Short mmCIF file of C-alpha atoms and ligand atoms in Angstrom, two decimals:
data_model
loop_
_atom_site.label_atom_id
_atom_site.label_comp_id
_atom_site.label_asym_id
_atom_site.label_seq_id
_atom_site.Cartn_x
_atom_site.Cartn_y
_atom_site.Cartn_z
CA MET A 1 23.57 -4.80 -0.22
CA HIS A 2 20.14 -3.22 -0.34
CA PHE A 3 18.04 -3.86 2.75
CA SER A 4 15.08 -1.77 3.81
CA GLU A 5 15.67 -2.78 7.46
CA LYS A 6 18.35 -4.49 9.47
CA PRO A 7 18.05 -7.97 8.07
CA HIS A 8 17.32 -10.91 10.38
CA ARG A 9 17.61 -14.53 9.52
CA LEU A 10 16.32 -17.89 10.85
CA GLY A 11 18.90 -19.96 12.65
CA PHE A 12 18.75 -22.77 10.10
CA GLU A 13 19.37 -20.28 7.32
CA ARG A 14 22.62 -18.99 8.86
CA ALA A 15 24.73 -20.24 5.95
CA SER A 16 22.46 -18.86 3.22
CA ALA A 17 23.02 -15.62 1.30
CA LEU A 18 20.21 -13.14 2.02
CA LEU A 19 18.83 -11.34 -0.99
CA GLN A 20 16.08 -8.73 -0.69
CA VAL A 21 13.46 -9.03 -3.39
CA GLN A 22 10.39 -7.58 -1.67
CA ILE A 23 9.42 -4.98 0.92
CA GLY A 24 6.06 -5.42 2.70
CA CYS A 25 3.70 -8.38 2.54
CA THR A 26 1.20 -8.95 -0.31
CA TRP A 27 -1.45 -9.97 2.30
CA GLY A 28 -0.67 -7.51 5.07
CA ARG A 29 -3.74 -8.18 7.23
CA CYS A 30 -2.74 -10.55 10.05
CA LEU A 31 -3.61 -8.91 13.37
CA TYR A 32 -0.32 -9.72 15.06
CA CYS A 33 2.02 -8.85 12.25
CA ALA A 34 4.89 -6.56 13.20
CA VAL A 35 6.26 -6.67 9.64
CA CYS A 36 3.16 -4.83 8.42
CA SER A 37 3.41 -2.21 11.11
CA ARG A 38 6.98 -1.51 9.87
CA HIS A 39 5.93 -1.58 6.20
CA PRO A 40 2.33 -0.41 5.88
CA GLY A 41 0.90 -0.09 2.44
CA PRO A 42 1.18 -2.29 -0.59
CA ALA A 43 4.09 -4.73 -1.05
CA VAL A 44 6.85 -3.59 -3.33
CA VAL A 45 9.01 -5.84 -5.52
CA THR A 46 12.53 -4.48 -5.42
CA PRO A 47 13.91 -3.45 -8.80
CA LEU A 48 15.76 -6.06 -10.87
CA GLU A 49 18.81 -3.69 -11.21
CA GLU A 50 19.05 -3.56 -7.42
CA VAL A 51 18.90 -7.35 -7.15
CA ALA A 52 21.57 -7.64 -9.85
CA GLU A 53 23.81 -5.25 -7.87
CA ASP A 54 23.34 -7.28 -4.72
CA LEU A 55 24.12 -10.51 -6.54
CA ASP A 56 27.31 -8.96 -7.95
CA GLU A 57 28.31 -8.05 -4.41
CA LEU A 58 27.53 -11.57 -3.16
CA SER A 59 29.64 -13.03 -5.98
CA GLN A 60 32.67 -11.13 -4.64
CA ASN A 61 32.42 -12.95 -1.30
CA TRP A 62 35.19 -15.47 -0.51
CA ARG A 63 32.47 -18.09 -0.11
CA ALA A 64 30.69 -19.66 -3.05
CA TYR A 65 27.13 -19.69 -1.77
CA ASP A 66 25.09 -22.82 -2.40
CA ARG A 67 21.86 -21.39 -1.12
CA VAL A 68 20.02 -18.08 -1.34
CA PHE A 69 17.25 -17.01 1.01
CA LEU A 70 14.96 -14.49 -0.65
CA TYR A 71 14.44 -11.68 1.84
CA GLY A 72 10.92 -10.27 2.29
CA PRO A 73 7.72 -11.23 4.11
CA ASN A 74 6.41 -13.48 1.29
CA PRO A 75 8.64 -13.27 -1.76
CA PHE A 76 6.92 -16.30 -3.31
CA GLY A 77 3.73 -14.23 -3.43
CA ILE A 78 5.12 -11.59 -5.83
CA PRO A 79 3.95 -11.80 -9.51
CA ASN A 80 5.35 -15.02 -10.90
CA GLU A 81 7.05 -13.41 -13.90
CA GLN A 82 9.07 -11.15 -11.62
CA LEU A 83 9.90 -14.04 -9.31
CA LEU A 84 11.16 -16.16 -12.24
CA GLU A 85 13.30 -13.34 -13.49
CA ARG A 86 14.96 -13.09 -10.10
CA LEU A 87 15.40 -16.88 -9.73
CA LYS A 88 17.08 -17.03 -13.16
CA LEU A 89 19.33 -14.04 -12.36
CA ILE A 90 20.50 -15.75 -9.17
CA HIS A 91 21.72 -18.78 -11.16
CA GLU A 92 23.32 -16.54 -13.79
CA LYS A 93 25.21 -14.46 -11.27
CA LEU A 94 25.88 -17.09 -8.58
CA PRO A 95 26.37 -20.37 -10.50
CA SER A 96 27.27 -22.26 -7.31
CA VAL A 97 23.73 -21.83 -5.92
CA LYS A 98 21.75 -25.05 -5.78
CA THR A 99 18.69 -24.12 -3.75
CA ILE A 100 16.59 -21.00 -3.10
CA GLY A 101 14.25 -20.53 -0.19
CA GLY A 102 12.30 -17.81 1.58
CA PHE A 103 9.10 -17.18 3.47
CA ALA A 104 5.84 -18.22 1.83
CA CYS A 105 2.19 -18.10 2.74
CA ILE A 106 -0.11 -21.05 2.12
CA THR A 107 -2.06 -18.81 -0.27
CA ASP A 108 1.13 -18.04 -2.25
CA ILE A 109 1.30 -21.71 -3.12
CA ALA A 110 -2.47 -21.94 -3.84
CA ALA A 111 -2.13 -19.02 -6.31
CA ARG A 112 0.30 -21.00 -8.54
CA SER A 113 -0.56 -23.76 -10.97
CA ASP A 114 1.08 -27.20 -10.72
CA ALA A 115 3.18 -26.30 -13.80
CA GLU A 116 4.38 -23.10 -12.14
CA LEU A 117 5.34 -24.93 -8.97
CA ALA A 118 7.24 -27.46 -11.10
CA GLU A 119 9.08 -24.58 -12.75
CA TRP A 120 9.99 -23.24 -9.29
CA ALA A 121 11.39 -26.69 -8.39
CA ALA A 122 13.36 -26.89 -11.64
CA LEU A 123 14.90 -23.50 -10.75
CA GLY A 124 16.04 -24.83 -7.39
CA VAL A 125 13.26 -23.57 -5.11
CA ASP A 126 13.41 -25.79 -2.02
CA GLY A 127 13.24 -25.58 1.80
CA LEU A 128 10.46 -22.96 1.89
CA SER A 129 9.65 -21.42 5.25
CA LEU A 130 5.89 -21.95 5.12
CA GLY A 131 3.62 -20.06 7.51
CA ALA A 132 0.93 -22.58 8.55
CA GLU A 133 0.90 -21.08 12.05
CA SER A 134 -1.96 -23.23 13.37
CA GLY A 135 -4.30 -26.04 12.47
CA TYR A 136 -6.98 -24.56 14.79
CA ALA A 137 -9.56 -22.88 12.56
CA PRO A 138 -10.87 -20.29 15.11
CA ALA A 139 -7.37 -18.93 15.72
CA LEU A 140 -6.58 -18.63 11.98
CA ALA A 141 -9.87 -16.81 11.43
CA PHE A 142 -9.51 -14.50 14.41
CA MET A 143 -5.97 -13.46 13.45
CA ARG A 144 -7.09 -12.84 9.84
CA LYS A 145 -4.82 -15.45 8.31
CA PRO A 146 -5.64 -15.93 4.62
CA HIS A 147 -5.99 -19.72 4.92
CA LYS A 148 -7.89 -22.49 6.70
CA PRO A 149 -6.50 -25.72 8.11
CA ALA A 150 -7.58 -27.78 5.10
CA ASP A 151 -5.71 -25.44 2.81
CA ILE A 152 -2.46 -26.20 4.63
CA GLU A 153 -2.76 -29.91 3.84
CA THR A 154 -3.82 -29.30 0.19
CA GLN A 155 -0.95 -26.93 -0.56
CA CYS A 156 1.69 -29.02 1.20
CA ARG A 157 0.59 -32.04 -0.89
CA ARG A 158 1.11 -29.99 -4.02
CA LEU A 159 4.62 -29.05 -2.92
CA ASP A 160 5.31 -32.71 -2.11
CA THR A 161 4.27 -33.67 -5.62
CA VAL A 162 6.75 -31.32 -7.27
CA GLY A 163 9.50 -32.17 -4.74
CA ILE A 164 9.74 -28.84 -2.88
CA THR A 165 10.45 -29.39 0.83
CA TYR A 166 9.35 -26.96 3.47
CA THR A 167 9.63 -26.03 7.13
CA LEU A 168 6.21 -25.62 8.54
CA PHE A 169 5.75 -22.92 11.18
CA TYR A 170 3.61 -23.32 14.26
CA LEU A 171 2.67 -20.28 16.38
CA VAL A 172 2.16 -21.11 20.06
CA GLY A 173 -0.30 -18.79 21.82
CA MET A 174 -2.15 -17.74 18.69
CA ALA A 175 -5.49 -18.88 20.05
CA GLY A 176 -5.19 -16.80 23.22
CA LYS A 177 -5.68 -17.48 26.90
CA GLY A 178 -7.29 -20.80 27.81
CA LYS A 179 -7.24 -22.17 24.21
CA GLY A 180 -3.71 -23.59 24.12
CA ALA A 181 -4.61 -27.24 24.62
CA GLU A 182 -7.37 -27.17 22.02
CA SER A 183 -5.15 -25.39 19.53
CA ALA A 184 -2.23 -27.83 20.09
CA LYS A 185 -4.48 -30.87 19.58
CA ALA A 186 -6.08 -29.57 16.35
CA SER A 187 -2.73 -28.43 14.98
CA ALA A 188 -0.88 -31.66 15.77
CA GLU A 189 -3.62 -33.54 13.83
CA VAL A 190 -2.96 -31.38 10.76
CA PHE A 191 0.80 -31.50 11.05
CA ASN A 192 0.71 -35.28 11.54
CA ARG A 193 -1.08 -35.73 8.20
CA ILE A 194 1.54 -33.53 6.49
CA ASP A 195 4.75 -34.80 8.18
CA PRO A 196 6.89 -31.83 6.96
CA TYR A 197 10.64 -31.84 6.56
CA ARG A 198 11.04 -29.52 9.56
CA ILE A 199 8.69 -27.86 12.08
CA ASN A 200 9.72 -24.45 13.40
CA VAL A 201 7.89 -23.44 16.63
CA MET A 202 7.44 -19.74 17.37
CA THR A 203 5.56 -18.07 20.25
CA MET A 204 3.13 -15.22 19.87
CA SER A 205 4.43 -11.82 20.97
CA VAL A 206 2.11 -8.88 20.94
CA PHE A 207 4.15 -6.08 19.34
CA LYS A 208 3.34 -2.39 19.75
CA GLY A 209 1.97 -0.86 16.56
CA THR A 210 0.00 -3.99 15.57
CA PRO A 211 -3.84 -4.17 15.56
CA LEU A 212 -3.51 -7.00 18.09
CA TYR A 213 -1.76 -4.71 20.52
CA GLU A 214 -4.73 -2.32 20.48
CA MET A 215 -7.11 -5.32 20.93
CA VAL A 216 -5.19 -6.43 23.96
CA GLN A 217 -5.37 -2.91 25.46
CA GLY A 218 -9.13 -2.87 24.73
CA GLY A 219 -9.73 -6.32 26.19
CA ALA A 220 -10.71 -7.93 22.86
CA PHE A 221 -7.84 -10.44 23.04
CA GLU A 222 -6.19 -11.91 26.15
CA PRO A 223 -2.76 -13.48 25.55
CA ALA A 224 -1.89 -16.81 27.10
CA SER A 225 0.45 -16.84 30.03
CA GLU A 226 4.00 -18.07 29.49
CA ARG A 227 3.16 -21.17 31.47
CA GLU A 228 0.25 -21.93 29.14
CA ASN A 229 2.53 -21.38 26.17
CA PHE A 230 4.99 -24.02 27.54
CA LEU A 231 2.06 -26.44 28.01
CA GLU A 232 0.72 -25.72 24.50
CA MET A 233 4.16 -26.39 23.06
CA ARG A 234 4.33 -29.64 25.08
CA ASP A 235 0.89 -30.76 23.94
CA PHE A 236 1.68 -29.94 20.37
CA ILE A 237 4.91 -31.95 20.36
CA ALA A 238 3.32 -34.80 22.37
CA GLY A 239 0.60 -34.95 19.76
CA LEU A 240 3.03 -35.27 16.80
CA THR A 241 2.76 -39.02 16.84
CA ASP A 242 2.97 -39.57 13.05
CA CYS A 243 5.82 -37.19 12.23
CA GLU A 244 9.39 -38.15 11.46
CA THR A 245 10.82 -34.67 11.40
CA PHE A 246 13.06 -32.05 12.97
CA ILE A 247 11.64 -29.67 15.62
CA ASP A 248 13.34 -26.33 16.15
CA THR A 249 12.41 -23.70 18.79
CA GLY A 250 15.60 -21.63 18.37
CA HIS A 251 13.98 -18.27 17.69
CA ASP A 252 14.18 -15.38 20.20
CA VAL A 253 10.40 -15.21 20.56
CA ASN A 254 10.51 -18.53 22.35
CA LEU A 255 11.36 -18.61 26.04
CA VAL A 256 12.69 -22.15 25.79
CA HIS A 257 15.17 -23.17 23.16
CA PHE A 258 15.87 -26.69 21.92
CA ASP A 259 15.84 -28.83 18.83
CA GLY A 260 15.17 -32.49 18.35
CA VAL A 261 14.14 -35.20 15.98
CA LEU A 262 10.74 -36.92 16.06
CA PRO A 263 9.87 -39.53 17.17
CA ARG A 264 13.27 -40.18 18.83
CA ASP A 265 13.38 -37.07 21.09
CA ARG A 266 9.68 -36.56 21.76
CA GLU A 267 9.72 -37.80 25.37
CA GLY A 268 12.71 -35.69 26.28
CA MET A 269 11.20 -32.52 24.71
CA VAL A 270 7.90 -33.13 26.50
CA ALA A 271 9.66 -33.69 29.85
CA LEU A 272 11.68 -30.45 29.36
CA LEU A 273 8.46 -28.47 28.65
CA ASP A 274 6.69 -30.05 31.57
CA MET A 275 9.51 -28.91 33.83
CA ARG A 276 9.58 -25.39 32.35
CA ALA A 277 5.79 -25.09 32.88
CA LYS A 278 6.07 -26.38 36.45
CA HIS A 279 8.80 -23.92 37.36
CA ALA A 280 7.66 -20.96 35.20
CA ASN A 281 8.27 -17.63 36.92
CA GLU A 282 5.46 -15.72 35.17
CA ARG A 283 6.68 -12.28 36.34
CA MET A 284 10.20 -12.74 35.16
CA LEU A 285 9.19 -14.35 31.87
CA SER A 286 6.62 -11.66 31.01
CA GLU A 287 9.25 -8.93 31.80
CA TYR A 288 11.54 -10.68 29.33
CA ARG A 289 8.87 -10.80 26.69
CA THR A 290 8.09 -7.12 27.20
CA ARG A 291 11.77 -6.21 26.75
CA MET A 292 12.01 -8.48 23.74
CA ARG A 293 9.09 -6.70 22.13
CA SER A 294 11.13 -3.52 21.97
CA PHE A 295 13.91 -5.14 19.86
S1 LIG B 1 1.19 -13.33 6.01
FE1 LIG B 1 2.97 -13.07 7.36
S2 LIG B 1 3.98 -11.17 6.71
FE2 LIG B 1 1.94 -11.19 5.75
S3 LIG B 1 0.60 -10.08 7.12
FE3 LIG B 1 0.45 -12.20 7.77
S4 LIG B 1 2.05 -12.50 9.34
FE4 LIG B 1 2.50 -10.57 8.25
#
């Protein structure tokens, strides 16, 4: 298999075949992005011959895959013709595949017409990992995300219309120290209006080599404490009063791991986060985050 780095996968994609189709992000400007520090410069679409070789290799596996996860920072942002070629090739080489997912930016959806999104759906695109990150406008603008809160709702509606489901990502700590409660409230309001299939919660880590790391050194950004992160996560989940969805915090960047279903498990998740905040050992947790940043 061709991979430009040691591939990593989301927990809920553990049964999917990973297929690299892109190296580097087409946006590449988010201040906290460790992917861009590893792959500076313009995004590259990997050659079709390489993709074909990888698909041949996957077809030899004892398992008949039913899902492929396109590997790359935002593979649904590559030129549509090239994406369609790759989607069709997947079905040709792996006829057992029913759905195809991958990371996508809100602006990748905005760039496609309704007819193009419908064509994606017809080719099995489903379960996108969609980087909303926050519904708090100042945090999105500060971090140089390419979208605004209203765009998240508009583009999710368009995916709903063509029947493409998505996991919406929320990034705790993105607003910085002292802004967690405000950020959680604004974001829960946006996520409530969308009610996505699944919500994946991540926590901001300031990685060396990113512009944000330099800003932290220079005092231009102050990260939230781990206790504030727990409280932000709690407030966000407590505020999701109109969602009937899965919540997943299984990623290593989180210092508390659980999953649940809303509304059924909301009280339990809130109580757990309250307890974690109450007993947070800041020194130990920040040491852990520092070690994790060197992964
Ligand atoms: S959109 Fe995602 S991959 Fe691209 S620069 Fe921003 S955080 Fe990085």
